[in-house]
CSV table of C-alpha atoms in Angstrom, one decimal:
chain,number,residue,atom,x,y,z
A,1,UNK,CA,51.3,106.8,-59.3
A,2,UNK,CA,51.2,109.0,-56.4
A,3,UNK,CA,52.8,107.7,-53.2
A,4,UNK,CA,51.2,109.1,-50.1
A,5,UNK,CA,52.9,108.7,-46.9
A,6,UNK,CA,51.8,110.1,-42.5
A,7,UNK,CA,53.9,112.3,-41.0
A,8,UNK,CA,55.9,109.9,-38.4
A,9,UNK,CA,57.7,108.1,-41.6
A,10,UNK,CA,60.3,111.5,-40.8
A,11,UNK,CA,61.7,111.5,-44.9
A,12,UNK,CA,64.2,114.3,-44.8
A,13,UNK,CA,61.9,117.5,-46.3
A,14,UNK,CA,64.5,117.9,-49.4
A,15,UNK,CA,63.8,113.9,-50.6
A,16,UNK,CA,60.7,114.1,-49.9
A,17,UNK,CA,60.0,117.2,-52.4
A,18,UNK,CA,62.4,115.1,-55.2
A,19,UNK,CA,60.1,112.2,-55.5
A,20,UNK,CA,57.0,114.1,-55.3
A,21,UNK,CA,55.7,112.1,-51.8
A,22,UNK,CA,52.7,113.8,-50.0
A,23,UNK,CA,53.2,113.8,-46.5
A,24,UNK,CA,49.8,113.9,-44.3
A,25,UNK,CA,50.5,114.9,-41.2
A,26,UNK,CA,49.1,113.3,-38.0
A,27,UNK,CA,48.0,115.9,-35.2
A,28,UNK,CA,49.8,117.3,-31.7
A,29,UNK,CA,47.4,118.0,-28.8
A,30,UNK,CA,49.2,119.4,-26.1
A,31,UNK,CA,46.7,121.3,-23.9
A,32,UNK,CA,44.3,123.8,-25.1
A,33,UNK,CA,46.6,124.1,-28.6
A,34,UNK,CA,46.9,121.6,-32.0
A,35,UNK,CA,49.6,121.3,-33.8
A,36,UNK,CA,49.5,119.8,-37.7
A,37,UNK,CA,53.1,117.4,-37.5
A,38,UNK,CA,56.4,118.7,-38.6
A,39,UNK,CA,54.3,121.8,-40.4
A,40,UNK,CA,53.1,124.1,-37.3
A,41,UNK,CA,55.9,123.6,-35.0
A,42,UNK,CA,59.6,122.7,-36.1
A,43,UNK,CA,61.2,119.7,-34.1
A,44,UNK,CA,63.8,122.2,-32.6
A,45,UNK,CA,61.2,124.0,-30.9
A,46,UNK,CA,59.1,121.6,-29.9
A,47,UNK,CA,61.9,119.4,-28.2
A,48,UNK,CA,62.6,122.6,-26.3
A,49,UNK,CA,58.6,122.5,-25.2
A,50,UNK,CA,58.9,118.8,-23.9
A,51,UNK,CA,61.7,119.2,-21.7
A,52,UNK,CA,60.0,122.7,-20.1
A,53,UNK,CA,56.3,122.1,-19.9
A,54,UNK,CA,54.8,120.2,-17.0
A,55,UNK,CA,51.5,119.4,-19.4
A,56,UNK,CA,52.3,116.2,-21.6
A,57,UNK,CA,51.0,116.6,-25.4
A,58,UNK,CA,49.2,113.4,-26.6
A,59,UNK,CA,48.7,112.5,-30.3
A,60,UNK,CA,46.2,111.7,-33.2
A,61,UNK,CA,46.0,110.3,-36.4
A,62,UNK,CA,44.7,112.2,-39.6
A,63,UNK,CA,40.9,112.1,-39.8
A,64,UNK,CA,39.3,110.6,-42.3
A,65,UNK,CA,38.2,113.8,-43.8
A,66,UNK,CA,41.6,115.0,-43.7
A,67,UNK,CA,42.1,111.9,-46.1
A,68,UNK,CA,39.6,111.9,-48.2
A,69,UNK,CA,40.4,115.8,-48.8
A,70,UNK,CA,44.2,115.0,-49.9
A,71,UNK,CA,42.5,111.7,-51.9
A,72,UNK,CA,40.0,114.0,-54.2
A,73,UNK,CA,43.1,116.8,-54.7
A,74,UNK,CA,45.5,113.8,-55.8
A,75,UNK,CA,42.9,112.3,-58.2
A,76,UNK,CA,42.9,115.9,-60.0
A,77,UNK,CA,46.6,114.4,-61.3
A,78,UNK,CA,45.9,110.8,-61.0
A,79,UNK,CA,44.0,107.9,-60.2
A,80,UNK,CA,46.6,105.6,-59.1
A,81,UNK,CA,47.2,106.5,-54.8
A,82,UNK,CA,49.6,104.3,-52.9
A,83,UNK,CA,49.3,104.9,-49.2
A,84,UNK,CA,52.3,103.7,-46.9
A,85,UNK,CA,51.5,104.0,-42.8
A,86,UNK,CA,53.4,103.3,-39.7
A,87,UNK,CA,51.7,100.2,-38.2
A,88,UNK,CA,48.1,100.3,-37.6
A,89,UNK,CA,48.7,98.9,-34.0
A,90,UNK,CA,50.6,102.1,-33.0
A,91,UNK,CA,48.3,104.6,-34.6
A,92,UNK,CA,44.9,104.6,-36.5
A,93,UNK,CA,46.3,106.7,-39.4
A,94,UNK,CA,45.8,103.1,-41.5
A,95,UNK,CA,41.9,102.8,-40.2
A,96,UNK,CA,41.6,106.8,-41.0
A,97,UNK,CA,43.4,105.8,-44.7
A,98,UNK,CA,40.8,102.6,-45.1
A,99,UNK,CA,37.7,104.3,-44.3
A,100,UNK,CA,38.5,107.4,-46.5
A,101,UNK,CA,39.2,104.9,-49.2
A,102,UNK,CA,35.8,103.3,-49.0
A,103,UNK,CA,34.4,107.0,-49.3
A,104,UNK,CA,36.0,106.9,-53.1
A,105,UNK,CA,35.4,103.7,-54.8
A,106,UNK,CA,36.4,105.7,-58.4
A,107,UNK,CA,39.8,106.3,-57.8
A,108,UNK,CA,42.4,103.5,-57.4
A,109,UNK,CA,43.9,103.6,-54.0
A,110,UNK,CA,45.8,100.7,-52.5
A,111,UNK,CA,47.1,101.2,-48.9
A,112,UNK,CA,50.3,99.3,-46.9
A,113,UNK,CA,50.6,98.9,-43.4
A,114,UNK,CA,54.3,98.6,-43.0
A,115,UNK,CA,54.0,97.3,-39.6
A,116,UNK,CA,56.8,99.2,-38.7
A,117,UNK,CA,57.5,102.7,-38.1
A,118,UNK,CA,59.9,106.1,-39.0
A,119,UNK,CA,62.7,105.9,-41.4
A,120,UNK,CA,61.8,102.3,-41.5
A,121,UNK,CA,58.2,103.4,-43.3
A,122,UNK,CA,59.9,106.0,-45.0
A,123,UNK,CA,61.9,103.4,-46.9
A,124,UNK,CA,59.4,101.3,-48.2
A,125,UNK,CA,57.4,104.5,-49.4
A,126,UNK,CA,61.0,105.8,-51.0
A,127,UNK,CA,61.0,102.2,-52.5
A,128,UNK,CA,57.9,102.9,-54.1
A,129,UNK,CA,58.4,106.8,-54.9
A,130,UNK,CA,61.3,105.3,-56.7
A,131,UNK,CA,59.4,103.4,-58.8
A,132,UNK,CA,56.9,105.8,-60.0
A,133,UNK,CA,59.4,108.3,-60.8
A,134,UNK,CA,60.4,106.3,-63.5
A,135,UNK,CA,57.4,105.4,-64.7
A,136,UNK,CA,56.3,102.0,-63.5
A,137,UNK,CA,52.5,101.3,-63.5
A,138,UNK,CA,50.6,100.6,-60.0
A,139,UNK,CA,50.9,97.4,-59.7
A,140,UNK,CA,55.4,97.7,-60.0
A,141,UNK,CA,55.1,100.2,-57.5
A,142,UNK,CA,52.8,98.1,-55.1
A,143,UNK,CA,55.3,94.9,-55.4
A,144,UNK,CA,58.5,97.3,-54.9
A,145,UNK,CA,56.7,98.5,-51.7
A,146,UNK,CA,55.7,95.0,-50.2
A,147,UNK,CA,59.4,93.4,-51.5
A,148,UNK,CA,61.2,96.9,-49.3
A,149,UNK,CA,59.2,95.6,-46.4
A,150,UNK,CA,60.2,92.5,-45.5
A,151,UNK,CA,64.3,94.3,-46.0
A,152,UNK,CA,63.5,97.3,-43.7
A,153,UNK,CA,64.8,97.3,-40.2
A,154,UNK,CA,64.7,100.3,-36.7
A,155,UNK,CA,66.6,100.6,-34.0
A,156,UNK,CA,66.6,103.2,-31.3
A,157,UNK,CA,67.6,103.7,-28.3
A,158,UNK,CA,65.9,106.3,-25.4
A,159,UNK,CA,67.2,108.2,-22.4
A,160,UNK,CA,64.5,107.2,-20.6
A,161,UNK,CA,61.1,105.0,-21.0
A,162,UNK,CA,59.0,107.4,-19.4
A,163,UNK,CA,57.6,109.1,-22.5
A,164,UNK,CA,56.7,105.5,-24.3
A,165,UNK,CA,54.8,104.9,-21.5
A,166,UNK,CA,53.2,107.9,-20.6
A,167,UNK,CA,52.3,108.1,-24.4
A,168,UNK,CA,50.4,104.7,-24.3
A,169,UNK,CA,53.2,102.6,-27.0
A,170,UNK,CA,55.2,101.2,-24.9
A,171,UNK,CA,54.1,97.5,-26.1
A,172,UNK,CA,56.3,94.4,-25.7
A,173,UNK,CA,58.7,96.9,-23.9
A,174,UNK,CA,57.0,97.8,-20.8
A,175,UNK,CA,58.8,94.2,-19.0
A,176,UNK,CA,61.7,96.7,-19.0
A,177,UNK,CA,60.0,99.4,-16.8
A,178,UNK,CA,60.5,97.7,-13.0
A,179,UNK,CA,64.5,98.7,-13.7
A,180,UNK,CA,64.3,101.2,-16.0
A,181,UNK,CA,66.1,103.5,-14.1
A,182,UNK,CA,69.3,103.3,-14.7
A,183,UNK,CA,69.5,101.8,-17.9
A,184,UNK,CA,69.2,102.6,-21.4
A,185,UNK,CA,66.7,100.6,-23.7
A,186,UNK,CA,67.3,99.7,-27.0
A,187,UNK,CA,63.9,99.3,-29.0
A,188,UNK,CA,62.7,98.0,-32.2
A,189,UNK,CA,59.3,97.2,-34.1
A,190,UNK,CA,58.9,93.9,-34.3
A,191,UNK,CA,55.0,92.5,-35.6
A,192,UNK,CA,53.5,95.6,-35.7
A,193,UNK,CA,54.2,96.9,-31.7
A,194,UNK,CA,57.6,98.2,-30.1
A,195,UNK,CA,59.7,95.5,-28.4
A,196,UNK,CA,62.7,95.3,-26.4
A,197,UNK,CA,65.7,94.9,-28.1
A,198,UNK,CA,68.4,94.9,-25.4
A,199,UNK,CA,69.5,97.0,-22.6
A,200,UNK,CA,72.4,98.6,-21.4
A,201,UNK,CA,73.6,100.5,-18.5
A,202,UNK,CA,75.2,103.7,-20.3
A,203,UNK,CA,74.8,105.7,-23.4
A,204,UNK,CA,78.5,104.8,-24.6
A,205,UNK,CA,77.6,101.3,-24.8
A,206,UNK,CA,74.0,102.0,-26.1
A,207,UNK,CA,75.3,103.8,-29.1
A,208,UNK,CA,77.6,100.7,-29.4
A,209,UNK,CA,74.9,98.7,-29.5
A,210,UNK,CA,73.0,100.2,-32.5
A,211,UNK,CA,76.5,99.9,-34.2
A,212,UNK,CA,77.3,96.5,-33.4
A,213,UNK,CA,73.3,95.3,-34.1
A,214,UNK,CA,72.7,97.3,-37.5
A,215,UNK,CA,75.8,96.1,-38.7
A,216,UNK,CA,74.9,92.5,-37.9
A,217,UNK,CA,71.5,93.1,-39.2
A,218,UNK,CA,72.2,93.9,-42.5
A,219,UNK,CA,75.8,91.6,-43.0
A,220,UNK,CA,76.3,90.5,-46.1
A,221,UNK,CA,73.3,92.3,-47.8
A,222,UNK,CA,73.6,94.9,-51.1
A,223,UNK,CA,72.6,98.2,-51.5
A,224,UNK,CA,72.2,99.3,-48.4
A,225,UNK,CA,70.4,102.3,-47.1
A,226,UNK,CA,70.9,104.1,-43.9
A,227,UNK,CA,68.7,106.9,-41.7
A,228,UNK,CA,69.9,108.2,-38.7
A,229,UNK,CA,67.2,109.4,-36.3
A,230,UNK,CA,67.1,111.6,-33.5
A,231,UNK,CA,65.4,113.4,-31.1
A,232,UNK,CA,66.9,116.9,-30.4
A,233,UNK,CA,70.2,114.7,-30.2
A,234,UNK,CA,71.8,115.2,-33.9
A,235,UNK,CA,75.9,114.9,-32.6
A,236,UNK,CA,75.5,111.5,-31.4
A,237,UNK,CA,72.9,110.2,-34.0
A,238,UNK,CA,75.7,111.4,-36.4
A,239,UNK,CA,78.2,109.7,-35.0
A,240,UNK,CA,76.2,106.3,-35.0
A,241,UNK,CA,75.2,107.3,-38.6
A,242,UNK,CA,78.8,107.6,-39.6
A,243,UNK,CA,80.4,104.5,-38.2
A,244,UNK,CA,77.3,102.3,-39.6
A,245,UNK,CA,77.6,103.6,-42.7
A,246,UNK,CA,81.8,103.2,-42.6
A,247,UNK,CA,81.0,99.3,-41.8
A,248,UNK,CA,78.1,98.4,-44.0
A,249,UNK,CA,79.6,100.2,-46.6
A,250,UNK,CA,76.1,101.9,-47.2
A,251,UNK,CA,75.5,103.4,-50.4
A,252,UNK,CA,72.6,106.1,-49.5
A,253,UNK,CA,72.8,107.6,-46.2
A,254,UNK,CA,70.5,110.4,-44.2
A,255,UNK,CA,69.7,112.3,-41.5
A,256,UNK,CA,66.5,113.0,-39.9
A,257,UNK,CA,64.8,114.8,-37.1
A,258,UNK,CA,62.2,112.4,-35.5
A,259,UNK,CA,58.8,114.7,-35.6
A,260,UNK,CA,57.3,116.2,-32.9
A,261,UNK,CA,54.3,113.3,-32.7
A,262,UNK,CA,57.4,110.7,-32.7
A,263,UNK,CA,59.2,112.5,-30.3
A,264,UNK,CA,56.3,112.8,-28.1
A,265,UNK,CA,56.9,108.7,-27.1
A,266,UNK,CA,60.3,108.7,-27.7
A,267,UNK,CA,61.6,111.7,-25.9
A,268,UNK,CA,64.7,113.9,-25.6
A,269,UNK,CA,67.9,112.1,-26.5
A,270,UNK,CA,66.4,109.7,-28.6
A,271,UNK,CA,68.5,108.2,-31.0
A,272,UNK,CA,68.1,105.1,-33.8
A,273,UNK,CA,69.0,103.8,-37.2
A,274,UNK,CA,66.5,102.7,-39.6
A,275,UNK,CA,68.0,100.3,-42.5
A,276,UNK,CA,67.0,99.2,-46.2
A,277,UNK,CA,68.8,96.5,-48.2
A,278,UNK,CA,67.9,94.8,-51.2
């Protein structure tokens, strides 16, 4: 089974390559230029961009082309695809991955949309990577995919909301935009869209807050897995990462740049925590 997953699920590069997972990349626009996600411009660089430029990028899903091209190469291995998307109210990678799949009614291709979104994706497709690296058939990866989902979780919290808005996601959140100015908004998905999660008046105590709520999230659960997330903010997502993992007692935990089309809504100083439990 091959487990395809977009570009915004942000699994580290090096886990990625150990459980075979394709990654098809969404697409930058920023001006005259394009940018394939996480493959023609590293994170590092492209932060640096955002705070600089005065031109916003804006972003777009994979084409359907793009996925019928990676379906066809895949099928050259096997005929078994499983496809795992951010939510297909924040994107339309999942309507590009459904129309390429009715494009190729001989190979089997079943595609999930996690109604979720980074790390939180990533899990669920990691869940199902899992699985078909030791040999289960289609249908054992599909259920360990749909079982990860309902046991996934995101938080995050911004330095500002103008970037979620100016980008177009900022969904149940945007109540939070009259005062948005001096606080700091703690997000999650929640039913497909971003919603507001809380809000507080410094970074100290929004970093507590992602402690404080992961660890409640995920009390009393097993094997738990942990992502930190950030956007061109790696010492304090670290630091949230570590004293997570130090309460939850996680058994798995990683760090991951949020990719340029992410970090296009979220913005510089973005930091979160994406969870699995079983």
């Amino acid at each position: 089974v091959a487990v395809v997953v977009d570009s915004t699920s942000t699994i580290p590069g090096e886990v990625v390559g150990q459980y075979g997972i394709h990654v098809i990349p969404l697409t930058l626009v920023w001006g005259e230029e394009t940018f394939l996600d996480g493959v023609d411009m590293s994170a590092s660089d492209f932060y640096e961009k955002l705070r600089n430029d005065p031109v916003f990028p804006s972003t777009t899903q994979p084409s359907v082309a793009e996925f019928e091209q990676l379906y066809k190469k895949i099928s050259n291995d096997t005929n078994n695809i499983l496809v795992i998307t951010l939510s297909g109210e924040l994107s339309g990678t999942l309507n590009s991955a459904v129309q390429a799949k009715s494009l190729l009614p001989d190979i089997n291709i079943e595609i999930i949309d996690t109604r979720t979104m980074s790390m939180a994706a990533g899990y669920v497709a990691l869940a199902a990577a899992r699985e078909a690296k030791s040999g289960s058939s289609m249908e054992e990866c599909i259920k360990a995919a749909r079982v990860a989902n309902e046991n996934v979780g995101v938080l995050v919290t911004l330095d500002s909301l103008e970037y979620l808005h100016r980008g177009g996601r900022i969904g149940g959140a945007g109540k939070l935009l009259g005062g948005a100015l001096n606080i700091k908004p703690i997000l999650t998905v929640d039913d497909g869209i971003v919603q507001d999660a809380g809000k507080v008046r410094t970074r100290k105590k929004a970093l507590k807050h992602l402690i404080d709520s992961v660890t409640d999230a995920v009390s009393g659960k097993t094997n738990i897995r942990l992502a930190g997330l950030h956007a061109s903010s790696l010492e304090d997502a670290q630091y949230v990462l570590d004293e997570c993992s130090k309460a939850v007692g996680a058994i798995e935990s990683l760090m991951t740049e949020l990719s340029p089309v992410v970090g296009a809504h979220v913005g510089p100083g973005g930091v979160g925590i994406a969870w699995s439990f079983d």
